[in-house]
C-alpha cells in the first residue's frame, strides 16, 4: 500500500469502488503538443485522494487515450499503486486485445462501439454476439484478466453473459442518468434493479458506468444491489476543473458512502 494513500481511502468490503476514467484529461492534453494536463498525474492525484482504480478507453482513432497512455498508466499503477485496479475498456474486435495481451490489466470491459462512435451508447446484443465474443472472453480469462461486458439493463440477457464465462457486467447507465430527477426515475431504476438481481442470480459481479455524477450516484447505488465498481469520467473530470481532483474524488466517495449510510 502506498504510504501516501489517504487513510480514509481504504475500500470497505461490500462498498462500491470508484474507478476514475481519465479519457477526458487525455482529450484536453491532445489539443496542444505540450503534454499537459498530464494523464498520469491526474490518475495519481485521484488515487491519492482515495479512488480505488483507473479506467481508460483507448479508442482506435486516438481521440483521447493513446497507446502510450495505456502503458504509462500500467507502469505507474504497477510500480506505485499495486492495490489500485486498472480497467481497460474497448471493442475486442478492434484494438483492445493487443492492450490486454501486453498490459494484462486487472479488468477488461468489452464495449460494442464502432470506431467512429461519438461515445458509448449501447451494450452487447446477446445471444446474437455470443459466438464472436466467446473466444475473446476465454483468452482474457486465460491471461488472468477479469472480463466485464458492457450491457443495457435487460434481465433476460444475464444468463447469456454468464454462459460466455464473463465475470461481471457493466450496467450502461445513461438511461438512468437521463431519467434522474424526473417522474421516470423510479421506473427506469427498477429496470436496473431487476437486471442486477438477474445478474447476481447467475453469479455475475456488477459494475456500472456512463453519465454517472455526484448528484445521481447515491440514488443509483441505494436502489441497485451488488454494485462493486462504478467507473466515472466525464462528469468527474468536469467537476475536477472546478474543485480540483482531490476534492472531487472525496465528493464522489462521499456520494458512494451516503448510499450505505
Ligand atoms: C463505456 C463507457 O460508457 C465509457 O467508459 C466510455 O469510455 C466513454 O467514452 P468517451 O469518454 O470517449 O465518451
Ligand atoms: N464505463 C464508464 C466510464 O468509464 C466513464 O463513463 P463517463 O463517466 O465518462 O460517462
mmCIF file of C-alpha atoms and ligand atoms in Angstrom:
data_model
loop_
_atom_site.group_PDB
_atom_site.id
_atom_site.type_symbol
_atom_site.label_atom_id
_atom_site.label_comp_id
_atom_site.label_asym_id
_atom_site.label_seq_id
_atom_site.Cartn_x
_atom_site.Cartn_y
_atom_site.Cartn_z
ATOM 1 C CA UNK A 1 0.000 0.000 0.000
ATOM 2 C CA UNK A 2 1.409 3.382 -0.995
ATOM 3 C CA UNK A 3 2.250 5.171 2.304
ATOM 4 C CA UNK A 4 0.871 8.388 0.832
ATOM 5 C CA UNK A 5 -2.618 6.928 0.461
ATOM 6 C CA UNK A 6 -5.226 8.899 2.362
ATOM 7 C CA UNK A 7 -6.308 6.884 5.469
ATOM 8 C CA UNK A 8 -9.972 7.060 4.515
ATOM 9 C CA UNK A 9 -9.331 5.615 1.093
ATOM 10 C CA UNK A 10 -9.253 2.003 2.275
ATOM 11 C CA UNK A 11 -12.062 0.298 0.450
ATOM 12 C CA UNK A 12 -14.645 -1.139 2.823
ATOM 13 C CA UNK A 13 -15.633 -4.610 1.714
ATOM 14 C CA UNK A 14 -19.131 -4.609 0.249
ATOM 15 C CA UNK A 15 -18.980 -0.954 -0.731
ATOM 16 C CA UNK A 16 -18.711 0.176 -4.306
ATOM 17 C CA UNK A 17 -15.237 1.029 -5.632
ATOM 18 C CA UNK A 18 -14.634 4.220 -7.613
ATOM 19 C CA UNK A 19 -12.648 3.840 -10.839
ATOM 20 C CA UNK A 20 -11.804 7.203 -12.412
ATOM 21 C CA UNK A 21 -11.943 7.252 -16.211
ATOM 22 C CA UNK A 22 -9.240 9.669 -17.414
ATOM 23 C CA UNK A 23 -10.302 9.809 -21.079
ATOM 24 C CA UNK A 24 -11.174 13.494 -20.876
ATOM 25 C CA UNK A 25 -7.836 14.515 -19.398
ATOM 26 C CA UNK A 26 -6.228 12.976 -22.483
ATOM 27 C CA UNK A 27 -8.748 14.734 -24.726
ATOM 28 C CA UNK A 28 -7.690 18.138 -23.378
ATOM 29 C CA UNK A 29 -3.988 17.177 -23.460
ATOM 30 C CA UNK A 30 -4.271 16.260 -27.144
ATOM 31 C CA UNK A 31 -5.314 19.784 -28.161
ATOM 32 C CA UNK A 32 -1.720 21.042 -27.856
ATOM 33 C CA UNK A 33 1.711 19.414 -28.213
ATOM 34 C CA UNK A 34 2.734 20.323 -24.640
ATOM 35 C CA UNK A 35 1.877 17.146 -22.755
ATOM 36 C CA UNK A 36 -0.359 18.951 -20.275
ATOM 37 C CA UNK A 37 -2.647 18.218 -18.491
ATOM 38 C CA UNK A 38 -0.809 15.003 -17.548
ATOM 39 C CA UNK A 39 -2.925 11.845 -17.614
ATOM 40 C CA UNK A 40 -0.565 10.056 -15.209
ATOM 41 C CA UNK A 41 -0.610 12.989 -12.787
ATOM 42 C CA UNK A 42 -4.398 13.043 -12.887
ATOM 43 C CA UNK A 43 -4.504 9.331 -12.101
ATOM 44 C CA UNK A 44 -2.013 9.714 -9.259
ATOM 45 C CA UNK A 45 -3.902 12.608 -7.649
ATOM 46 C CA UNK A 46 -7.204 10.713 -7.884
ATOM 47 C CA UNK A 47 -5.658 7.602 -6.304
ATOM 48 C CA UNK A 48 -4.023 9.692 -3.577
ATOM 49 C CA UNK A 49 -7.436 11.159 -2.779
ATOM 50 C CA UNK A 50 -8.998 7.711 -2.422
ATOM 51 C CA UNK A 51 -10.093 6.412 -5.823
ATOM 52 C CA UNK A 52 -9.730 2.631 -5.959
ATOM 53 C CA UNK A 53 -8.938 2.358 -9.664
ATOM 54 C CA UNK A 54 -8.296 3.947 -13.040
ATOM 55 C CA UNK A 55 -10.213 3.294 -16.261
ATOM 56 C CA UNK A 56 -9.177 4.107 -19.824
ATOM 57 C CA UNK A 57 -10.931 3.617 -23.140
ATOM 58 C CA UNK A 58 -8.237 3.750 -25.883
ATOM 59 C CA UNK A 59 -10.481 4.259 -28.911
ATOM 60 C CA UNK A 60 -8.969 3.276 -32.323
ATOM 61 C CA UNK A 61 -8.974 6.900 -33.543
ATOM 62 C CA UNK A 62 -6.846 8.047 -30.588
ATOM 63 C CA UNK A 63 -9.155 10.983 -29.889
ATOM 64 C CA UNK A 64 -8.171 10.836 -26.200
ATOM 65 C CA UNK A 65 -6.373 7.892 -24.555
ATOM 66 C CA UNK A 66 -3.480 6.804 -26.756
ATOM 67 C CA UNK A 67 -1.235 3.752 -26.712
ATOM 68 C CA UNK A 68 1.476 5.459 -24.673
ATOM 69 C CA UNK A 69 -1.102 6.468 -22.040
ATOM 70 C CA UNK A 70 -2.175 2.855 -21.608
ATOM 71 C CA UNK A 71 1.393 1.701 -21.000
ATOM 72 C CA UNK A 72 2.413 4.694 -18.850
ATOM 73 C CA UNK A 73 -0.582 4.128 -16.557
ATOM 74 C CA UNK A 74 0.182 0.404 -16.371
ATOM 75 C CA UNK A 75 3.738 1.237 -15.281
ATOM 76 C CA UNK A 76 2.538 3.818 -12.736
ATOM 77 C CA UNK A 77 -0.041 1.532 -11.151
ATOM 78 C CA UNK A 78 2.294 -1.450 -11.186
ATOM 79 C CA UNK A 79 5.115 0.488 -9.539
ATOM 80 C CA UNK A 80 3.411 2.838 -7.071
ATOM 81 C CA UNK A 81 -0.218 1.687 -6.765
ATOM 82 C CA UNK A 82 -0.311 -2.124 -6.567
ATOM 83 C CA UNK A 83 -3.620 -2.040 -4.673
ATOM 84 C CA UNK A 84 -5.351 0.055 -7.352
ATOM 85 C CA UNK A 85 -7.299 -1.644 -10.142
ATOM 86 C CA UNK A 86 -6.612 -0.971 -13.811
ATOM 87 C CA UNK A 87 -9.615 -1.297 -16.125
ATOM 88 C CA UNK A 88 -9.208 -1.059 -19.906
ATOM 89 C CA UNK A 89 -12.337 -0.648 -21.997
ATOM 90 C CA UNK A 90 -12.866 -1.139 -25.687
ATOM 91 C CA UNK A 91 -14.169 -3.288 -28.509
ATOM 92 C CA UNK A 92 -12.331 -6.647 -28.534
ATOM 93 C CA UNK A 93 -12.844 -6.956 -32.293
ATOM 94 C CA UNK A 94 -10.825 -3.750 -32.788
ATOM 95 C CA UNK A 95 -7.646 -2.702 -30.889
ATOM 96 C CA UNK A 96 -8.477 -3.841 -27.365
ATOM 97 C CA UNK A 97 -6.970 -7.344 -27.324
ATOM 98 C CA UNK A 98 -3.429 -6.149 -28.066
ATOM 99 C CA UNK A 99 -3.614 -3.988 -24.927
ATOM 100 C CA UNK A 100 -4.925 -6.916 -22.888
ATOM 101 C CA UNK A 101 -2.099 -9.194 -24.086
ATOM 102 C CA UNK A 102 0.610 -6.558 -23.485
ATOM 103 C CA UNK A 103 -0.659 -4.984 -20.248
ATOM 104 C CA UNK A 104 -2.794 -7.691 -18.581
ATOM 105 C CA UNK A 105 -4.919 -5.211 -16.610
ATOM 106 C CA UNK A 106 -6.945 -6.356 -13.580
ATOM 107 C CA UNK A 107 -10.088 -5.990 -15.672
ATOM 108 C CA UNK A 108 -11.115 -5.562 -19.291
ATOM 109 C CA UNK A 109 -14.531 -4.192 -20.211
ATOM 110 C CA UNK A 110 -15.861 -5.215 -23.617
ATOM 111 C CA UNK A 111 -17.820 -2.346 -25.201
ATOM 112 C CA UNK A 112 -19.521 -2.840 -28.634
ATOM 113 C CA UNK A 113 -18.582 0.572 -30.020
ATOM 114 C CA UNK A 114 -17.931 1.286 -33.668
ATOM 115 C CA UNK A 115 -14.660 3.044 -34.468
ATOM 116 C CA UNK A 116 -16.291 6.408 -35.224
ATOM 117 C CA UNK A 117 -18.837 6.399 -32.433
ATOM 118 C CA UNK A 118 -19.427 9.758 -30.696
ATOM 119 C CA UNK A 119 -19.492 7.970 -27.326
ATOM 120 C CA UNK A 120 -20.571 4.601 -25.968
ATOM 121 C CA UNK A 121 -24.350 4.345 -26.302
ATOM 122 C CA UNK A 122 -25.328 0.667 -26.119
ATOM 123 C CA UNK A 123 -24.433 -2.695 -24.691
ATOM 124 C CA UNK A 124 -23.853 -6.066 -26.332
ATOM 125 C CA UNK A 125 -26.645 -7.843 -28.179
ATOM 126 C CA UNK A 126 -26.846 -11.294 -26.610
ATOM 127 C CA UNK A 127 -27.267 -14.060 -27.671
ATOM 128 C CA UNK A 128 -26.540 -12.694 -31.194
ATOM 129 C CA UNK A 129 -22.970 -11.601 -30.306
ATOM 130 C CA UNK A 130 -22.068 -14.659 -28.255
ATOM 131 C CA UNK A 131 -20.053 -16.755 -30.690
ATOM 132 C CA UNK A 132 -17.968 -13.741 -31.685
ATOM 133 C CA UNK A 133 -17.214 -12.963 -28.028
ATOM 134 C CA UNK A 134 -16.702 -16.459 -26.650
ATOM 135 C CA UNK A 135 -13.034 -16.983 -27.727
ATOM 136 C CA UNK A 136 -12.133 -13.419 -26.745
ATOM 137 C CA UNK A 137 -13.559 -13.864 -23.252
ATOM 138 C CA UNK A 138 -11.703 -17.176 -22.946
ATOM 139 C CA UNK A 139 -8.391 -15.591 -23.998
ATOM 140 C CA UNK A 140 -8.702 -12.775 -21.463
ATOM 141 C CA UNK A 141 -9.539 -15.250 -18.720
ATOM 142 C CA UNK A 142 -6.548 -17.406 -19.707
ATOM 143 C CA UNK A 143 -4.389 -14.294 -19.212
ATOM 144 C CA UNK A 144 -5.800 -13.831 -15.706
ATOM 145 C CA UNK A 145 -7.805 -10.740 -16.674
ATOM 146 C CA UNK A 146 -11.311 -10.281 -15.232
ATOM 147 C CA UNK A 147 -13.889 -9.785 -18.022
ATOM 148 C CA UNK A 148 -16.812 -7.371 -17.779
ATOM 149 C CA UNK A 149 -19.395 -6.916 -20.538
ATOM 150 C CA UNK A 150 -20.985 -3.511 -21.118
ATOM 151 C CA UNK A 151 -24.719 -4.234 -21.030
ATOM 152 C CA UNK A 152 -28.049 -2.474 -21.271
ATOM 153 C CA UNK A 153 -30.443 -3.098 -18.337
ATOM 154 C CA UNK A 154 -32.036 -6.238 -19.787
ATOM 155 C CA UNK A 155 -32.508 -9.004 -17.175
ATOM 156 C CA UNK A 156 -33.078 -11.675 -19.833
ATOM 157 C CA UNK A 157 -29.561 -11.143 -21.204
ATOM 158 C CA UNK A 158 -27.788 -12.019 -17.951
ATOM 159 C CA UNK A 159 -27.753 -15.844 -18.365
ATOM 160 C CA UNK A 160 -26.039 -15.369 -21.748
ATOM 161 C CA UNK A 161 -23.304 -13.233 -20.149
ATOM 162 C CA UNK A 162 -22.703 -15.955 -17.569
ATOM 163 C CA UNK A 163 -22.738 -18.664 -20.233
ATOM 164 C CA UNK A 164 -19.973 -16.787 -22.049
ATOM 165 C CA UNK A 165 -17.775 -17.106 -18.960
ATOM 166 C CA UNK A 166 -17.622 -13.381 -18.252
ATOM 167 C CA UNK A 167 -17.073 -12.378 -14.623
ATOM 168 C CA UNK A 168 -19.120 -9.191 -14.469
ATOM 169 C CA UNK A 169 -21.467 -6.918 -16.339
ATOM 170 C CA UNK A 170 -21.079 -3.172 -16.535
ATOM 171 C CA UNK A 171 -24.558 -1.666 -16.482
ATOM 172 C CA UNK A 172 -24.765 1.097 -19.113
ATOM 173 C CA UNK A 173 -26.349 3.828 -17.006
ATOM 174 C CA UNK A 174 -27.143 6.610 -19.492
ATOM 175 C CA UNK A 175 -30.904 5.937 -19.422
ATOM 176 C CA UNK A 176 -30.825 6.198 -15.635
ATOM 177 C CA UNK A 177 -28.817 9.424 -15.735
ATOM 178 C CA UNK A 178 -31.275 10.927 -18.228
ATOM 179 C CA UNK A 179 -34.260 9.957 -16.070
ATOM 180 C CA UNK A 180 -32.727 11.037 -12.767
ATOM 181 C CA UNK A 181 -34.725 13.818 -11.087
ATOM 182 C CA UNK A 182 -37.734 13.261 -13.379
ATOM 183 C CA UNK A 183 -41.004 11.403 -12.823
ATOM 184 C CA UNK A 184 -39.479 8.461 -14.759
ATOM 185 C CA UNK A 185 -36.602 7.925 -12.307
ATOM 186 C CA UNK A 186 -38.243 5.164 -10.248
ATOM 187 C CA UNK A 187 -39.488 3.282 -13.320
ATOM 188 C CA UNK A 188 -36.106 3.377 -15.059
ATOM 189 C CA UNK A 189 -34.262 2.491 -11.854
ATOM 190 C CA UNK A 190 -36.498 -0.571 -11.405
ATOM 191 C CA UNK A 191 -35.134 -1.948 -14.672
ATOM 192 C CA UNK A 192 -31.583 -1.648 -13.384
ATOM 193 C CA UNK A 193 -32.522 -3.266 -10.084
ATOM 194 C CA UNK A 194 -34.160 -6.205 -11.901
ATOM 195 C CA UNK A 195 -31.125 -6.599 -14.158
ATOM 196 C CA UNK A 196 -28.749 -6.561 -11.191
ATOM 197 C CA UNK A 197 -30.846 -9.180 -9.422
ATOM 198 C CA UNK A 198 -30.789 -11.336 -12.570
ATOM 199 C CA UNK A 199 -27.007 -10.900 -12.820
ATOM 200 C CA UNK A 200 -26.469 -11.865 -9.179
ATOM 201 C CA UNK A 201 -28.728 -14.889 -9.663
ATOM 202 C CA UNK A 202 -26.344 -16.305 -12.280
ATOM 203 C CA UNK A 203 -23.192 -15.484 -10.310
ATOM 204 C CA UNK A 204 -22.130 -12.322 -12.135
ATOM 205 C CA UNK A 205 -20.461 -9.329 -10.493
ATOM 206 C CA UNK A 206 -21.847 -5.876 -11.215
ATOM 207 C CA UNK A 207 -20.114 -2.699 -12.370
ATOM 208 C CA UNK A 208 -21.857 0.428 -13.649
ATOM 209 C CA UNK A 209 -20.991 3.484 -15.687
ATOM 210 C CA UNK A 210 -21.787 6.213 -18.188
ATOM 211 C CA UNK A 211 -23.076 9.681 -17.285
ATOM 212 C CA UNK A 212 -22.961 8.973 -13.567
ATOM 213 C CA UNK A 213 -22.204 12.047 -11.482
ATOM 214 C CA UNK A 214 -22.077 13.229 -7.875
ATOM 215 C CA UNK A 215 -25.790 14.121 -7.920
ATOM 216 C CA UNK A 216 -27.241 10.897 -9.355
ATOM 217 C CA UNK A 217 -24.760 8.348 -7.932
ATOM 218 C CA UNK A 218 -26.213 7.846 -4.449
ATOM 219 C CA UNK A 219 -29.759 7.068 -5.601
ATOM 220 C CA UNK A 220 -28.414 4.526 -8.086
ATOM 221 C CA UNK A 221 -26.312 2.681 -5.516
ATOM 222 C CA UNK A 222 -29.139 2.706 -2.979
ATOM 223 C CA UNK A 223 -31.529 1.040 -5.451
ATOM 224 C CA UNK A 224 -29.294 -1.345 -7.388
ATOM 225 C CA UNK A 225 -27.927 -4.288 -5.371
ATOM 226 C CA UNK A 226 -24.386 -5.611 -5.544
ATOM 227 C CA UNK A 227 -22.627 -2.839 -7.454
ATOM 228 C CA UNK A 228 -18.890 -3.462 -6.928
ATOM 229 C CA UNK A 229 -17.449 -0.682 -9.075
ATOM 230 C CA UNK A 230 -18.550 2.496 -10.760
ATOM 231 C CA UNK A 231 -16.323 3.899 -13.491
ATOM 232 C CA UNK A 232 -16.872 7.610 -13.874
ATOM 233 C CA UNK A 233 -15.091 10.014 -16.170
ATOM 234 C CA UNK A 234 -16.847 12.825 -17.981
ATOM 235 C CA UNK A 235 -18.724 14.384 -15.046
ATOM 236 C CA UNK A 236 -15.931 13.719 -12.555
ATOM 237 C CA UNK A 237 -13.266 15.396 -14.692
ATOM 238 C CA UNK A 238 -15.656 18.281 -15.347
ATOM 239 C CA UNK A 239 -16.107 18.644 -11.581
ATOM 240 C CA UNK A 240 -12.335 18.486 -11.121
ATOM 241 C CA UNK A 241 -11.949 21.524 -13.375
ATOM 242 C CA UNK A 242 -13.885 23.427 -10.690
ATOM 243 C CA UNK A 243 -12.972 21.644 -7.449
ATOM 244 C CA UNK A 244 -9.609 20.012 -8.192
ATOM 245 C CA UNK A 245 -9.006 16.250 -8.430
ATOM 246 C CA UNK A 246 -8.647 15.597 -4.696
ATOM 247 C CA UNK A 247 -11.789 17.350 -3.501
ATOM 248 C CA UNK A 248 -13.730 15.936 -6.441
ATOM 249 C CA UNK A 249 -12.757 12.351 -5.621
ATOM 250 C CA UNK A 250 -13.649 12.956 -1.970
ATOM 251 C CA UNK A 251 -17.058 14.300 -3.087
ATOM 252 C CA UNK A 252 -17.686 11.155 -5.151
ATOM 253 C CA UNK A 253 -16.564 8.920 -2.292
ATOM 254 C CA UNK A 254 -18.993 10.756 0.000
ATOM 255 C CA UNK A 255 -21.769 10.210 -2.548
ATOM 256 C CA UNK A 256 -20.936 6.484 -2.527
ATOM 257 C CA UNK A 257 -20.824 6.329 1.269
ATOM 258 C CA UNK A 258 -24.240 8.017 1.551
ATOM 259 C CA UNK A 259 -25.726 5.067 -0.318
ATOM 260 C CA UNK A 260 -24.727 2.732 2.508
ATOM 261 C CA UNK A 261 -25.467 5.064 5.434
HETATM 262 C C1 LIG B 1 -18.028 2.637 -21.935
HETATM 263 C C2 LIG B 1 -18.438 3.968 -21.431
HETATM 264 O O1 LIG B 1 -19.577 4.233 -21.182
HETATM 265 C C3 LIG B 1 -17.400 4.944 -21.198
HETATM 266 O O2 LIG B 1 -16.472 4.362 -20.398
HETATM 267 C C4 LIG B 1 -16.661 5.358 -22.416
HETATM 268 O O3 LIG B 1 -15.300 5.276 -22.157
HETATM 269 C C5 LIG B 1 -16.956 6.772 -22.744
HETATM 270 O O4 LIG B 1 -16.157 7.078 -23.861
HETATM 271 P P1 LIG B 1 -15.792 8.601 -24.175
HETATM 272 O O5 LIG B 1 -15.010 9.116 -22.980
HETATM 273 O O6 LIG B 1 -14.993 8.509 -25.441
HETATM 274 O O7 LIG B 1 -17.117 9.317 -24.314
HETATM 275 N N1 LIG B 2 -17.575 2.836 -18.209
HETATM 276 C C1 LIG B 2 -17.992 4.179 -17.923
HETATM 277 C C2 LIG B 2 -16.790 5.054 -17.820
HETATM 278 O O1 LIG B 2 -15.671 4.565 -17.722
HETATM 279 C C3 LIG B 2 -16.938 6.520 -17.816
HETATM 280 O O2 LIG B 2 -18.137 6.936 -18.411
HETATM 281 P P1 LIG B 2 -18.450 8.514 -18.258
HETATM 282 O O3 LIG B 2 -18.497 8.800 -16.788
HETATM 283 O O4 LIG B 2 -17.338 9.258 -18.936
HETATM 284 O O5 LIG B 2 -19.792 8.694 -18.927
#
